[in-house]
Amino acid sequence: MAKMGEFDISEFVVKGTNTVTAKVRKWCSGSYLEDQDFFRFNGIFRDVYVLSRPRGHVKDIKIFTEENVINIEMDGPSDISLFDPEGKLLAKEYAFGMAQFAVQNPIMWNAEKPYLYELLFEYEGEVISQKVGFVSYKIGKDNEFLVNGVEVKLKGVNHHDTHPEKGWTMNDEEIRHDLMLMKKLNINTVRTSHYPQSHTFVDYLDRDGLCSWLEIPMWQFHEPSLASEFVRERAKKLYNEMVEQYYNHPSIIIWGLHNEVETNTKAGYEFTKMAYGYVKEMDNSRLISFASDRFVHDISLEFCDIVALNNYFGWYYGEESDWEAYIKGFRSSLNERGFGDKPVMMSEFGVPAMIGISSFEKEKWSMQYQAEYVERVIKLCAEEECVCGSAVWVLFDFQSANDLMKARGFNNKGLMNEYRKPKLAYYKVKELYKNIK
């Protein structure tokens, strides 16, 4: 959805003035592949431009850091300059294909100080800028999540890239405003559900020190689709686009394989096995996960580095009181199944609330009910050692798929409504996350 598409139009243009026309179709034969529980807008909602580049230009740049070294792989020649955040030139060299810069005592990228170096690639008048952060993500021996070797509890929220008046065409100022609201919430992690969001958005996550989970748009696929060779090949293309286009962002901690698909089936197992190996081969420096809504019956948990779970006890099924036994049973259940070395993250939980509905009783749809609900789950996650974090569903109310059973036709589980007006749960989460270290 927010990934970049490019087309070589060299044979169709001439010197001088050219007219480029983009045709937008309302339907496509693969629409079902990206069928999600949100409103699907038509049209072009990212930047469109024609780019003229010199012959022999750099086609791809891949940057990875280790200890005090920046390694660069690129497809082409370039003069490369390395700067610190204050603009001081640290090193410069010409390279073709590969380059390496040693940085003495590099300052590490983290939430408190998202320190970004800058690389400039210059060739035949073309200049490409790329931000670089020294950071590592690992799982510790006690199942803790480590950033640069330091334990960090993931305090997260799910985020849809949408606006009530502009849909998916948010400008820079609006994106910055949303990120300001996230920072005030005391989060350190954003799950970009259920698709890679704009590069502008992820650039700001890099600069603001917010960790991110990116995933492809693969939501609630059933066994027949998971067994389809066509779907497998399409998924590989999406994984490749996601990793190749977003690889250099230091904020990305998790590549997401899919969301709430039937991982309790043989087809789900085989698909997830394929996906895990495919993505891990492209990038083994990051963690891989998928959001499962069937923890007890999931047979695919070996193909993730973090067990991520979506659950809505007390709303779609079960009772709210089921949360205690569910979360406190994580470790014993994983030990019995041979996955005791994996941490758990609650990747989705929440209930709807409507601004203006208030009650002294525990009444569904009230703001008090939502605030008490998320408080219960966040506290349970914080108390359980094997749980490395949580991500509330969802930051803002958003227009859902056409469904008359949903109030206003919206998913109303947001901590704020679609106009960024806070509900009581926003302040409750802000308070809770502030006190989780």
Tab-separated table of C-alpha atoms in Angstrom, residues 138-145 288-289 301-309 330-346 384-389:
chain	number	residue	atom	x	y	z
A	138	LYS	CA	18.268	-9.099	20.303
A	139	ILE	CA	16.455	-11.431	22.678
A	140	GLY	CA	18.373	-11.961	25.943
A	141	LYS	CA	18.978	-15.208	27.808
A	142	ASP	CA	16.034	-14.470	30.112
A	143	ASN	CA	13.666	-13.754	27.184
A	144	GLU	CA	14.019	-9.997	27.572
A	145	PHE	CA	14.034	-7.641	24.581
A	288	ILE	CA	10.607	-11.625	12.904
A	289	SER	CA	7.113	-12.184	14.209
A	301	LEU	CA	5.190	-20.553	16.731
A	302	GLU	CA	8.615	-21.988	15.926
A	303	PHE	CA	8.771	-19.532	13.026
A	304	CYS	CA	8.951	-16.326	15.047
A	305	ASP	CA	11.462	-14.658	17.360
A	306	ILE	CA	8.748	-13.045	19.497
A	307	VAL	CA	5.384	-14.724	20.117
A	308	ALA	CA	2.909	-11.933	19.305
A	309	LEU	CA	-0.720	-12.383	20.319
A	330	PHE	CA	2.098	-17.962	28.799
A	331	ARG	CA	5.342	-19.355	30.162
A	332	SER	CA	4.071	-22.806	31.135
A	333	SER	CA	2.275	-23.183	27.795
A	334	LEU	CA	5.365	-22.194	25.807
A	335	ASN	CA	7.603	-24.455	27.904
A	336	GLU	CA	5.330	-27.423	27.264
A	337	ARG	CA	5.469	-26.785	23.514
A	338	GLY	CA	9.242	-26.300	23.394
A	339	PHE	CA	9.226	-22.524	22.899
A	340	GLY	CA	10.216	-21.432	26.393
A	341	ASP	CA	13.067	-19.353	24.955
A	342	LYS	CA	10.690	-16.966	23.190
A	343	PRO	CA	9.305	-13.788	24.781
A	344	VAL	CA	5.663	-12.812	24.354
A	345	MET	CA	4.181	-9.527	23.187
A	346	MET	CA	0.496	-8.626	23.351
A	384	GLU	CA	4.722	-11.071	33.722
A	385	GLU	CA	8.457	-11.592	33.181
A	386	CYS	CA	8.099	-13.461	29.886
A	387	VAL	CA	6.076	-10.603	28.340
A	388	CYS	CA	8.406	-8.124	26.646
A	389	GLY	CA	5.731	-5.594	25.783
